[in-house]
Short mmCIF file of C-alpha atoms and ligand atoms in Angstrom, two decimals:
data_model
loop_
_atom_site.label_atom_id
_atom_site.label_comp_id
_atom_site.label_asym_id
_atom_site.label_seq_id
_atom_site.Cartn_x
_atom_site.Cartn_y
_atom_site.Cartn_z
CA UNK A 1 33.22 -15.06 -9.94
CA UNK A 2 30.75 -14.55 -6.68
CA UNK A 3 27.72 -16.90 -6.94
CA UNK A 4 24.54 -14.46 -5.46
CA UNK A 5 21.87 -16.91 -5.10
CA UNK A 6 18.40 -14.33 -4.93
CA UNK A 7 14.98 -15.75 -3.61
CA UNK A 8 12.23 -14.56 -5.02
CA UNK A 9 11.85 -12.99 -8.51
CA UNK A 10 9.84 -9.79 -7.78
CA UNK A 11 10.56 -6.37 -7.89
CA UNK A 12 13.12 -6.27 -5.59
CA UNK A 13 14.75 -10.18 -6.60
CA UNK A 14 15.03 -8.61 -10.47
CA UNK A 15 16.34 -5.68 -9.62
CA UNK A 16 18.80 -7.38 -7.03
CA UNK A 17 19.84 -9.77 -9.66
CA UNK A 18 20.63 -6.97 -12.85
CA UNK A 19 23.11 -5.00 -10.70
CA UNK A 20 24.84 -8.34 -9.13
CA UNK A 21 24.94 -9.23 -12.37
CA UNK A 22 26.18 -6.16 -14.01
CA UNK A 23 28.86 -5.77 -11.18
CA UNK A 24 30.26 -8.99 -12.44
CA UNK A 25 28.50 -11.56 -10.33
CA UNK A 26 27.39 -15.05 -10.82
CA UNK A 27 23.48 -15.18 -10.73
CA UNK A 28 20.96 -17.27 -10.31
CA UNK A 29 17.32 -16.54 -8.89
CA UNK A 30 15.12 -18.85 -7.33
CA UNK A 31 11.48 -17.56 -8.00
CA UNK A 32 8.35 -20.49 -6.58
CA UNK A 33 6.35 -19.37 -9.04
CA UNK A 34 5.70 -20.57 -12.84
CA UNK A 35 7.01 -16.71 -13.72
CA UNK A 36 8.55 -13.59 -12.61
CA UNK A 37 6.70 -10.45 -11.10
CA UNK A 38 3.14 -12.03 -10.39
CA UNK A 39 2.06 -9.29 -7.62
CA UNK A 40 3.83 -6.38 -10.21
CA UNK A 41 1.36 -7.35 -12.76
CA UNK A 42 -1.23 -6.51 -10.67
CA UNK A 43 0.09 -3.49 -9.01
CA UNK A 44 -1.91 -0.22 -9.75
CA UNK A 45 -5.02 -2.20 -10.95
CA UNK A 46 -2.86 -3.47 -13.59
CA UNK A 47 -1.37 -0.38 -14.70
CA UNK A 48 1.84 -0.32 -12.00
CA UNK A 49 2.49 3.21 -10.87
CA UNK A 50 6.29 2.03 -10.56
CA UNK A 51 7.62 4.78 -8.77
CA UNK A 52 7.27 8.71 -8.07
CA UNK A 53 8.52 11.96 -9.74
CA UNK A 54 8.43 13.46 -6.60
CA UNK A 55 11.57 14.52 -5.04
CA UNK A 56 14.12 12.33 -3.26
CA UNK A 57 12.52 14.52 0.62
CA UNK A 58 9.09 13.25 -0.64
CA UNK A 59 9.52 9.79 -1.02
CA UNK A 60 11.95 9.45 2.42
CA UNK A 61 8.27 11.57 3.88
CA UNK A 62 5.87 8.55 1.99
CA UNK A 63 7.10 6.16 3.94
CA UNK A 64 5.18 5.38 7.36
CA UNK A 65 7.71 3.24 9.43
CA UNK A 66 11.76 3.98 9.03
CA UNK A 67 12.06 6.39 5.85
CA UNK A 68 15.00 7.34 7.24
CA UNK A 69 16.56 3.77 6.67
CA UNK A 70 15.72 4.36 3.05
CA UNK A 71 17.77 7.68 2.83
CA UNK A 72 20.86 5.49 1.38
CA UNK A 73 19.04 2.56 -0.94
CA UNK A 74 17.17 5.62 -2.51
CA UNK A 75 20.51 7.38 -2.96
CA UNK A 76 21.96 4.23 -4.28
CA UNK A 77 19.43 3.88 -6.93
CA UNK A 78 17.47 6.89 -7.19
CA UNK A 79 13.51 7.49 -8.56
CA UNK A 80 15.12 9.18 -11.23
CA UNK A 81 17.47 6.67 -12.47
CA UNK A 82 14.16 4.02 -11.82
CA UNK A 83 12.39 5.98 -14.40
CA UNK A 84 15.48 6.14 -17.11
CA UNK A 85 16.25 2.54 -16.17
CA UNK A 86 12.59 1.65 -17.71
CA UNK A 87 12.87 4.06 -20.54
CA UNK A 88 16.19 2.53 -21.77
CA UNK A 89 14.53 -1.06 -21.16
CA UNK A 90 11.96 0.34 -23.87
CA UNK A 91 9.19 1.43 -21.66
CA UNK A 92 8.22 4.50 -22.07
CA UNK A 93 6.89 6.18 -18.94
CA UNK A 94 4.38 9.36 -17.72
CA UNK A 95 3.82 11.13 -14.83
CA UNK A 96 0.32 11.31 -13.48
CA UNK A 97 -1.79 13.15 -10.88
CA UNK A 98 0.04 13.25 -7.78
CA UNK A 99 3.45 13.00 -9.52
CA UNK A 100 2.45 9.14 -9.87
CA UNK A 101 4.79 7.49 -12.79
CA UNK A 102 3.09 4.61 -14.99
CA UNK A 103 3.82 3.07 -18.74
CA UNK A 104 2.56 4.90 -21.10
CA UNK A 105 1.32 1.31 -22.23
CA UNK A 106 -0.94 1.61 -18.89
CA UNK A 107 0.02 -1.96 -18.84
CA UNK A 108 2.34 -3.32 -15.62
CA UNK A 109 3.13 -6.62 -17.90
CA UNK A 110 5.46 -4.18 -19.66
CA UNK A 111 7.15 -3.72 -16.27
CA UNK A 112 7.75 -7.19 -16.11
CA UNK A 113 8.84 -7.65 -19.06
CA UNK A 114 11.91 -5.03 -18.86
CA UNK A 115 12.97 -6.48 -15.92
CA UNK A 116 12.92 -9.96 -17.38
CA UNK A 117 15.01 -8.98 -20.19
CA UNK A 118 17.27 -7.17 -18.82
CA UNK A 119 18.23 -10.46 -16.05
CA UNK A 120 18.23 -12.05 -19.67
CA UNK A 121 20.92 -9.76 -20.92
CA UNK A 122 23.02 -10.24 -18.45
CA UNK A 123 23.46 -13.85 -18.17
CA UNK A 124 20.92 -14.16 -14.90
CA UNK A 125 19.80 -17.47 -14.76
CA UNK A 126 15.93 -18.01 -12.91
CA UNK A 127 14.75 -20.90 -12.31
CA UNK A 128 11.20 -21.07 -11.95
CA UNK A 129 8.56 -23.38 -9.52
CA UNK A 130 11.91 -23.53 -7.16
CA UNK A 131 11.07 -22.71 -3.86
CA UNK A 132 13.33 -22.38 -1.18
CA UNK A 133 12.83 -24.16 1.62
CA UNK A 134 15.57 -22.68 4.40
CA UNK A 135 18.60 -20.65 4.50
CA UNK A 136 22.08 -22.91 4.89
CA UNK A 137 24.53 -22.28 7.53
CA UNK A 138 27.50 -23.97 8.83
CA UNK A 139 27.80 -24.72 12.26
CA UNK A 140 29.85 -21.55 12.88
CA UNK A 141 27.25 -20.20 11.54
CA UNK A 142 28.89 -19.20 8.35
CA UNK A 143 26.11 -18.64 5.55
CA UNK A 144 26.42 -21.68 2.95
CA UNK A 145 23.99 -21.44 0.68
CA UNK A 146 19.79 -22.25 0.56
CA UNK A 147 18.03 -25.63 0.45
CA UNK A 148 14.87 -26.19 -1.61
CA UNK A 149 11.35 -27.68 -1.01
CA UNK A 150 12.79 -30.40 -3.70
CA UNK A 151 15.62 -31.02 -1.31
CA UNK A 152 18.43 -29.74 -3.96
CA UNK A 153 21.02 -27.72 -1.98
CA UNK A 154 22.35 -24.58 -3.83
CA UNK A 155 25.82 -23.35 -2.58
CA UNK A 156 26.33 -19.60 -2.59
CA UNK A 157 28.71 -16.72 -1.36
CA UNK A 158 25.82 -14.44 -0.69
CA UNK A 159 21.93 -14.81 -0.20
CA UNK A 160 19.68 -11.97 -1.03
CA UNK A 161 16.26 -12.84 0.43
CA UNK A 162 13.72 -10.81 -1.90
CA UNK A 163 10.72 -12.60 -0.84
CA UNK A 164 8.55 -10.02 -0.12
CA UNK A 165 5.88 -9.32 3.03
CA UNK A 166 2.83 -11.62 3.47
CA UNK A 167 0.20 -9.66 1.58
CA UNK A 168 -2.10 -11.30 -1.38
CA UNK A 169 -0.50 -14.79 -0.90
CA UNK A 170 -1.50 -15.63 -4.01
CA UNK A 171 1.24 -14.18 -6.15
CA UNK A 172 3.97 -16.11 -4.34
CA UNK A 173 4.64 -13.56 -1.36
CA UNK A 174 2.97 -16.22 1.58
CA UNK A 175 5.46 -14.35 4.07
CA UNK A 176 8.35 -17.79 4.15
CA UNK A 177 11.05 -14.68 4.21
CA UNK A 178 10.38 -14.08 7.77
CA UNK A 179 11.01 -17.60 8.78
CA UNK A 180 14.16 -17.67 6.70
CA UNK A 181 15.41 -14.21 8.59
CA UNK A 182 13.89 -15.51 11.77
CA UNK A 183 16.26 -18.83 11.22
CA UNK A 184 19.25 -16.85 11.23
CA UNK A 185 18.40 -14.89 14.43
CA UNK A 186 16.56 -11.80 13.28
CA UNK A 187 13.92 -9.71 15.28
CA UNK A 188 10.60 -9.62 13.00
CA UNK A 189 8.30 -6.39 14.08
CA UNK A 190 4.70 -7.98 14.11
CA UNK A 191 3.46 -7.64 10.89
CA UNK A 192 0.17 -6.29 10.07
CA UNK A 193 -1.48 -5.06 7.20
CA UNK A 194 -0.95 -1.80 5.85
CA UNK A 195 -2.88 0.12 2.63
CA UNK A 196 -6.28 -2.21 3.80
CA UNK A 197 -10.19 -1.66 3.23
CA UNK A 198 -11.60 -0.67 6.67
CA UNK A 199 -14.26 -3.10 8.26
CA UNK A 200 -17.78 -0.82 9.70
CA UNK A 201 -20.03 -2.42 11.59
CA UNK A 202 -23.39 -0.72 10.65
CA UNK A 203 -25.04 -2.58 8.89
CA UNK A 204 -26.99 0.04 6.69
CA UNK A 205 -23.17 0.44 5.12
CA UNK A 206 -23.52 -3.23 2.92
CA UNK A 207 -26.57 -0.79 0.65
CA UNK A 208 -23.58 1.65 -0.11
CA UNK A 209 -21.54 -1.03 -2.38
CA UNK A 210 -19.99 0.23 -4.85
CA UNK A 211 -20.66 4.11 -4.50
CA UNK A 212 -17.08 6.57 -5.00
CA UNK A 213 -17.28 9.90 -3.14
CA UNK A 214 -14.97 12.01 -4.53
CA UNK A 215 -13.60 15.17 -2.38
CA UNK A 216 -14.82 14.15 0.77
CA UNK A 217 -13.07 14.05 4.26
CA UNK A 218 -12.70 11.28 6.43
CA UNK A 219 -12.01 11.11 9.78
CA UNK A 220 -11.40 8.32 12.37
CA UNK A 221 -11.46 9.12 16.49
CA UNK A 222 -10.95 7.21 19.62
CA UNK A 223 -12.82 6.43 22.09
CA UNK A 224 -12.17 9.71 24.04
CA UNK A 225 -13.28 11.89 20.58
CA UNK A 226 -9.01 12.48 19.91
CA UNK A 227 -8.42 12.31 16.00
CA UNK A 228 -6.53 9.24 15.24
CA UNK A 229 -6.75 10.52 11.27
CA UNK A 230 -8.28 12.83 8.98
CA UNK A 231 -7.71 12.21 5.14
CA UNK A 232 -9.08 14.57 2.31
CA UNK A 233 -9.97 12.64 -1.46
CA UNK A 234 -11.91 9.66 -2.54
CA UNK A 235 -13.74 6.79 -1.12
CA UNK A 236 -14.67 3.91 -1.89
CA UNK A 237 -17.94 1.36 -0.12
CA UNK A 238 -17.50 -1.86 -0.36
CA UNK A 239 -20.17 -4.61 1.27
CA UNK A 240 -18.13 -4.85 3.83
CA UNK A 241 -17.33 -1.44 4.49
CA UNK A 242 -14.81 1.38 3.29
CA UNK A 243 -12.08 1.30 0.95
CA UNK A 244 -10.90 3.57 -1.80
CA UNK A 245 -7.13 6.19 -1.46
CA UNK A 246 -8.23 8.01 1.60
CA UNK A 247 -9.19 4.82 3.30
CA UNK A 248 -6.12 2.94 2.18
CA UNK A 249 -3.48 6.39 3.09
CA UNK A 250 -5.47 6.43 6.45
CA UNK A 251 -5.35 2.71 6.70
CA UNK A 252 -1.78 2.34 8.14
CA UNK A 253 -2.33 4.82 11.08
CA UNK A 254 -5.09 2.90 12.42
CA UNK A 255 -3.92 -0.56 11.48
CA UNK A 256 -1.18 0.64 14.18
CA UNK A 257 -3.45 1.41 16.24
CA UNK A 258 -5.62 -1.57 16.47
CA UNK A 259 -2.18 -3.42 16.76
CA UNK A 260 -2.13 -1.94 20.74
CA UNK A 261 -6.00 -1.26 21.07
CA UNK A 262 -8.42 -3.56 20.17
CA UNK A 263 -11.16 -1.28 20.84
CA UNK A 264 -13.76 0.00 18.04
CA UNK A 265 -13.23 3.28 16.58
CA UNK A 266 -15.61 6.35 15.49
CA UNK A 267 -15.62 7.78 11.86
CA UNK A 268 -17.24 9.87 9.65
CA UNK A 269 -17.24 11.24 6.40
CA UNK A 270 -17.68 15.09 5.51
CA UNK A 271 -19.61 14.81 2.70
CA UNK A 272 -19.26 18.37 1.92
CA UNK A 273 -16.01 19.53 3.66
CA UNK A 274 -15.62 22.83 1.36
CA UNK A 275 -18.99 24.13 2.77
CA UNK A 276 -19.07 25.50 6.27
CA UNK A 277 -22.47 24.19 8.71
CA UNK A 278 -24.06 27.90 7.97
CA UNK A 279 -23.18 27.99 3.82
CA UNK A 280 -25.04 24.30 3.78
CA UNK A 281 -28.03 25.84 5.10
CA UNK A 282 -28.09 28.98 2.99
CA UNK A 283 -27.76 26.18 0.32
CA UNK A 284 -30.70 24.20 1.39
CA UNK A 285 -32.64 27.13 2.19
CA UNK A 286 -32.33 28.13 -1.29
CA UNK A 287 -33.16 24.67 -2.70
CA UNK A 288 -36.10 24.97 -0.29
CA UNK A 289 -37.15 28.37 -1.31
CA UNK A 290 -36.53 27.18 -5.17
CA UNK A 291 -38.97 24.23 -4.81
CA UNK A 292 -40.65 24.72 -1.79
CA UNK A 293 -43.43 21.54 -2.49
CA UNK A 294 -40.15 19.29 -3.37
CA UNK A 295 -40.14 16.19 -1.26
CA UNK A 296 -37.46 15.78 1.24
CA UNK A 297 -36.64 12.80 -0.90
CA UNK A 298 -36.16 14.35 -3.64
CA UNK A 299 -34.49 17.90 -1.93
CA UNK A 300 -31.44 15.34 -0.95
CA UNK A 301 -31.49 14.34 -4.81
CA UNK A 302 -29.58 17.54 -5.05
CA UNK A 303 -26.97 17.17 -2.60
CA UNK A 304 -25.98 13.72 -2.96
CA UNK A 305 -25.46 10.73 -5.34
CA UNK A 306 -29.06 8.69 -5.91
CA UNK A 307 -27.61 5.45 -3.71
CA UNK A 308 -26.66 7.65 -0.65
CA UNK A 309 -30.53 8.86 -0.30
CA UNK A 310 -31.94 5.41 1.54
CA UNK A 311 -29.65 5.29 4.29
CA UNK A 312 -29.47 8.90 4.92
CA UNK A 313 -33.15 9.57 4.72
CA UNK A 314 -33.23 6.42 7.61
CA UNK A 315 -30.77 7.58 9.36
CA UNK A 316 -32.06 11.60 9.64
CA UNK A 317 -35.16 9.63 10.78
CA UNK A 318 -37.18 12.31 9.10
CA UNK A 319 -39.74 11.46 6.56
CA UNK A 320 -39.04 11.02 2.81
CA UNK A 321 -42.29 12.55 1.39
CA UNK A 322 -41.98 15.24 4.09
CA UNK A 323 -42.28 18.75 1.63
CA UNK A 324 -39.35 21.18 1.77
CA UNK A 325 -41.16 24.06 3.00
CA UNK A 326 -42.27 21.68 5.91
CA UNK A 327 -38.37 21.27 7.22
CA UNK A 328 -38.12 22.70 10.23
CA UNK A 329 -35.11 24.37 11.89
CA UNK A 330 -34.21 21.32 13.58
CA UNK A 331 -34.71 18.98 10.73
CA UNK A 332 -32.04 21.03 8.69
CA UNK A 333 -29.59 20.76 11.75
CA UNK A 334 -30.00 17.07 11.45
CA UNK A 335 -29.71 17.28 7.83
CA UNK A 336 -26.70 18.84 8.38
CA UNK A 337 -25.45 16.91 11.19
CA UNK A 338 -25.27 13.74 8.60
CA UNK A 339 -23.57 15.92 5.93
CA UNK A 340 -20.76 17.20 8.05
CA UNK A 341 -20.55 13.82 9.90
CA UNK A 342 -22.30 10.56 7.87
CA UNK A 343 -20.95 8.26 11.20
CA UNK A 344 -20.36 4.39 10.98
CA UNK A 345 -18.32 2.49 13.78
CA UNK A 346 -15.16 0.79 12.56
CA UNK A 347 -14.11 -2.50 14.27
CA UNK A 348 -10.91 -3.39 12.47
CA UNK A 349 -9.37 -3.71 9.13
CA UNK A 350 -9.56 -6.57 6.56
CA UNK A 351 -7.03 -9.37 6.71
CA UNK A 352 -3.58 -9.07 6.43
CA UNK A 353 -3.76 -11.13 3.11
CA UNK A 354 -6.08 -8.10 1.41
CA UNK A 355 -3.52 -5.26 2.36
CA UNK A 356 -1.72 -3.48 -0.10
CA UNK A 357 1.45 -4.14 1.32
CA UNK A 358 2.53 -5.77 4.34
CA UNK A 359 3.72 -3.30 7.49
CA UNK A 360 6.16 -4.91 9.73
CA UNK A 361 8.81 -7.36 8.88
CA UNK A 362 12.76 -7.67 9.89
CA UNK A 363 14.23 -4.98 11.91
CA UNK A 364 16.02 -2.20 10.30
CA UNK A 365 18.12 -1.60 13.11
CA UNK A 366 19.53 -5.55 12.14
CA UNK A 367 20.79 -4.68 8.65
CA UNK A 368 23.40 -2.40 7.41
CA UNK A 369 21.63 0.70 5.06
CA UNK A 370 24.84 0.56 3.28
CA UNK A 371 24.02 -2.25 2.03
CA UNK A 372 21.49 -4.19 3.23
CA UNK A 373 23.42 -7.14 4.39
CA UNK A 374 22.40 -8.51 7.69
CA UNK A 375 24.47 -7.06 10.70
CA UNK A 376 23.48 -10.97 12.09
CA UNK A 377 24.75 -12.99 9.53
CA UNK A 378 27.47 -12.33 6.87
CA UNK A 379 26.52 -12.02 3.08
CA UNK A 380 22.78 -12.46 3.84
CA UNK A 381 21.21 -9.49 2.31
CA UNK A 382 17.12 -8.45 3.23
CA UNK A 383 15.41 -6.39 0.89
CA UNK A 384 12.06 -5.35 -0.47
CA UNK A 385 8.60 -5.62 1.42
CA UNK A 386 10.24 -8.20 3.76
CA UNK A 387 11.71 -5.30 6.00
CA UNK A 388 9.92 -3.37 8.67
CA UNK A 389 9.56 -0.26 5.62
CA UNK A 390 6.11 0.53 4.12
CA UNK A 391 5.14 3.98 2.25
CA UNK A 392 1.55 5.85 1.09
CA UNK A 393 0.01 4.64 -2.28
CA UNK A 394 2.03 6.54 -5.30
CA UNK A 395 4.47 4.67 -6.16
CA UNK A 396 6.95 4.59 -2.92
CA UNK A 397 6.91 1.33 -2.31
CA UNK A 398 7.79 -0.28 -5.95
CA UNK A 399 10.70 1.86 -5.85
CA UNK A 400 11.34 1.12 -1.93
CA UNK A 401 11.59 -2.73 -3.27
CA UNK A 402 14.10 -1.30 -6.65
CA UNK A 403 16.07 0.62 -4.44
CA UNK A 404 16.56 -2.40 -1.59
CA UNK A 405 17.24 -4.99 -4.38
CA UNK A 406 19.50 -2.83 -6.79
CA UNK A 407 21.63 -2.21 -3.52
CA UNK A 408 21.88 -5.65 -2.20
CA UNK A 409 22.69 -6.98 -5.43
CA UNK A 410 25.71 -4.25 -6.01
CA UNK A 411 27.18 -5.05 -2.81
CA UNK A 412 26.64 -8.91 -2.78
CA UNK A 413 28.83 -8.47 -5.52
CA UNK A 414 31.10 -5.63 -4.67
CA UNK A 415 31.96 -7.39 -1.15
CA UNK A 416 35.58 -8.50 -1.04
CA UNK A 417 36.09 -10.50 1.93
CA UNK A 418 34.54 -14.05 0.52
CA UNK A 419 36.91 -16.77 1.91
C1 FAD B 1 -2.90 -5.13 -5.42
C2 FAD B 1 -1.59 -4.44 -5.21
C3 FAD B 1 -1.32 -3.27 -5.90
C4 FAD B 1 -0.10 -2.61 -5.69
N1 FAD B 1 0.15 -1.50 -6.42
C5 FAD B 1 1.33 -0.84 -6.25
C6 FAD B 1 1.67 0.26 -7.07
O1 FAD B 1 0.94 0.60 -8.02
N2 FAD B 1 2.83 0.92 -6.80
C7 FAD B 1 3.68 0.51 -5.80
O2 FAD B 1 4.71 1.16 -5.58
N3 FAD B 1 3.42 -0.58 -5.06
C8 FAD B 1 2.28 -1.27 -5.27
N4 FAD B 1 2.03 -2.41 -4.55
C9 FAD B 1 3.05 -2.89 -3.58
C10 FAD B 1 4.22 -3.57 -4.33
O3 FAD B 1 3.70 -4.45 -5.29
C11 FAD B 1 5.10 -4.34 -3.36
O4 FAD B 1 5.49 -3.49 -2.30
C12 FAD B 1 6.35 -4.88 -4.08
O5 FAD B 1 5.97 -5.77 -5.10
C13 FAD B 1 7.27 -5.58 -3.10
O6 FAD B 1 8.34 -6.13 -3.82
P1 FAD B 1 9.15 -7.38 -3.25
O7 FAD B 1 10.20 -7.67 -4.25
O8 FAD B 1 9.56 -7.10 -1.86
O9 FAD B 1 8.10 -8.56 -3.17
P2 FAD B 1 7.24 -9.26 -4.32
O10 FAD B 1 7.10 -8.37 -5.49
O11 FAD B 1 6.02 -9.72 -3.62
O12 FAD B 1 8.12 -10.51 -4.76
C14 FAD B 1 8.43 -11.58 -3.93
C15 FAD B 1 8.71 -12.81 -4.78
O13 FAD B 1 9.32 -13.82 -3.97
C16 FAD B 1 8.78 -15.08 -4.33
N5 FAD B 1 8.93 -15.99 -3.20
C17 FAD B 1 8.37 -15.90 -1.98
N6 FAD B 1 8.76 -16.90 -1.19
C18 FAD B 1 9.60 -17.67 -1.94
C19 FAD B 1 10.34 -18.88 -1.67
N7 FAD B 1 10.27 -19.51 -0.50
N8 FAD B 1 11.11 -19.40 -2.67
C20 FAD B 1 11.17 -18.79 -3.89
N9 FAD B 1 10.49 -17.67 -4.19
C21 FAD B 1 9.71 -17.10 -3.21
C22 FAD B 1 7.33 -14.77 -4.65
O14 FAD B 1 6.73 -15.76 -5.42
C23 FAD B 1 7.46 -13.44 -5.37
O15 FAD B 1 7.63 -13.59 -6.76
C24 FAD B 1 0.85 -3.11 -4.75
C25 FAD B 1 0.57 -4.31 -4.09
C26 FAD B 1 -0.63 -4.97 -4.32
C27 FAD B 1 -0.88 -6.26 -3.59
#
């Protein structure tokens, strides 16, 4: 029997270990944690939109760095046979907005729980608050096995390293799988944060906590005025800026971008991107001409959400108790102005730590599609978040993670040439 020894017991690790397992393998996880599948409890705000139910072209489109890498993992364990895997675990699954697939339980323990089972089922041993320290290797080179922070050594024919990128530390992912792939003699592209709030620098932005704009457009230029990014959908302000799924999708591009620039960037949100400059002012004309001795104040209680009023009115720099009928021509182009284009300055994004998922990580090019073992070192296999692959929100990269693992694991045990 092969012994697969998998770090990490995530989404990737569990999935990794039920096909080794189920393709006759010896295995035996090594998770640092007290449990298995800390950062999938928490995924879609606790609900875990596990994967997509949009077609195979979609998903291989999701992804923002090297969906063509993914073209054989995904083939190899497709978002269809994700979503059947669950069901026949006994989770019962439905497809949302956006072709986004969650438990019908709404609950991302239940996620967990399948996956747990099902490494129970087949004999998968995990051992728990084992963290592995480094990868072994003989002096040839020849991979060996891993050592552990508690100093045990653990012999093994193959290594699957399922430790996942470096965002939200706390569930376990602290980024250690780059130094284990870095040991061996792989090229790590920088990592950075992907799917991450957006840091504005105006201060006025900090009275905006907590207000959702739904159907509004945001867009993000350079210095020169070029469009870096334009995303339609709903936002999100925070006290330290912007966050929300059009922040987050657009989040990626610019995260890229600060990587090479370090410059600040322009935004703005259309807060009314369906109406045209002229159909706004037919529309406040006809609020004006409706209740003509209507304060200004009050006039913008009809175009916006009651928390947006203060800043705008400060901004406009026209008076609040100014009457309707008393708006000029040029106060309504102003009024405008701030519709089509509320601006705020945007200096970075939050830390790598608060990003969704990490983007970066070990080369593609430096491991085999087929099936994922490194093209650097013999039956090590990379999966998961810890490779240079990162998608959109909807699901993409849950099953980027299944796909990886379920791979790895099927070939770690499938390989024949183990001396
Ligand atoms: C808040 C949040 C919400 C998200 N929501 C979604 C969503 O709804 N849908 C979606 O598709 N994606 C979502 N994601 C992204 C998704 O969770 C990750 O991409 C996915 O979990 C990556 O899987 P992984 O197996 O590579 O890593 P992880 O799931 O992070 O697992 C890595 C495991 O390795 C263990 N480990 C690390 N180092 C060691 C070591 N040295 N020794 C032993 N064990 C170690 C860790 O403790 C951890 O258990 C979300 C992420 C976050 C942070």
């Amino acid at each position: 029997m092969k012994k697969v020894v998998i770090i990490g017991a995530g989404a990737s690790g569990m999935m990794a270990a039920i096909a080794a397992a189920e393709n006759g393998a010896e295995v035996l996880v090594l998770e640092k944690n007290d449990r298995a599948g800390k950062k999938i409890r928490i995924t879609g705000k606790g609900r875990c939109n596990v994967t997509s139910a949009k077609a195979l072209e979609e998903h291989i489109k999701s992804f923002a760095h090297n969906g063509k890498f993914m073209y054989t993992p995904l083939n190899r364990l497709t978002p269809e046979e994700t979503y059947r895997f669950f069901e026949e675990a006994g989770v019962p699954l439905k497809v949302e907005r956006g072709d986004r697939v969650f438990p019908q339980s709404d609950n991302a323990q239940d996620i967990v729980d399948a996956l747990v089972k099902r490494m129970a089922k087949k004999n998968v041993q995990v051992k728990f608050n084992k963290a592995v320290k480094t990868i072994l290797r003989s002096q040839e080179g020849k991979l060996l096995g891993v050592m552990c922070d508690d100093g045990e050594l653990i012999m093994a024919d193959s290594v699957i390293i399922a430790t996942g990128g470096a965002s939200y530390p706390g569930t376990g992912s602290s980024g250690d799988g780059y130094k284990f792939a870095k040991s061996v003699g792989h090229k790590i592209v920088d990592i950075r944060p992907a799917l991450v709030p957006l840091v504005v620098k105006e201060s006025d932005i900090s009275q905006l906590q907590g207000l959702s704009l739904r159907n509004v457009k945001l867009s993000v230029y350079d210095k020169k005025g070029k469009l870096l990014v334009s995303q339609f959908g709903e936002l999100l302000f925070t006290h330290f800026g912007l966050s929300g799924p059009v922040v987050l999708t657009a989040s990626g591009i610019l995260s890229d971008y600060w990587q090479k620039n370090k410059e600040e960037l322009m935004g703005d949100i259309d807060l009314k991107p369906a109406l045209s400059r002229e159909k706004l002012d037919e529309r406040l004309l006809r609020e004006i001409k409706e209740l003509p001795k209507r304060s200004y104040k009050n006039l913008l209680g009809a175009l916006m959400p009651q928390l947006l009023i203060a800043p705008f009115i400060n901004r406009s720099g026209i008076p609040y108790n100014k009457l309707s009928n008393q708006l000029t021509k040029e106060d309504r182009e102003v009024i405008i102005d701030l519709l089509k284009g509320y601006w705020f300055t945007l200096t970075g994004t939050r830390p790598l730590a608060e990003g969704i998922v990490t983007a970066g990580g070990v080369n593609v090019k430096e491991v085999s599609p087929k099936t994922m073992e490194s093209k650097i070192c013999p039956n090590l296999y990379i999966v998961g978040e810890l490779l240079d692959v990162d998608a959109v929100t909807g699901g993409f990269n849950l099953q980027a993670a299944f796909s990886t693992g379920y791979l790895a694991g099927l070939s770690a045990a499938q390989k024949e040439n183990i001396e």
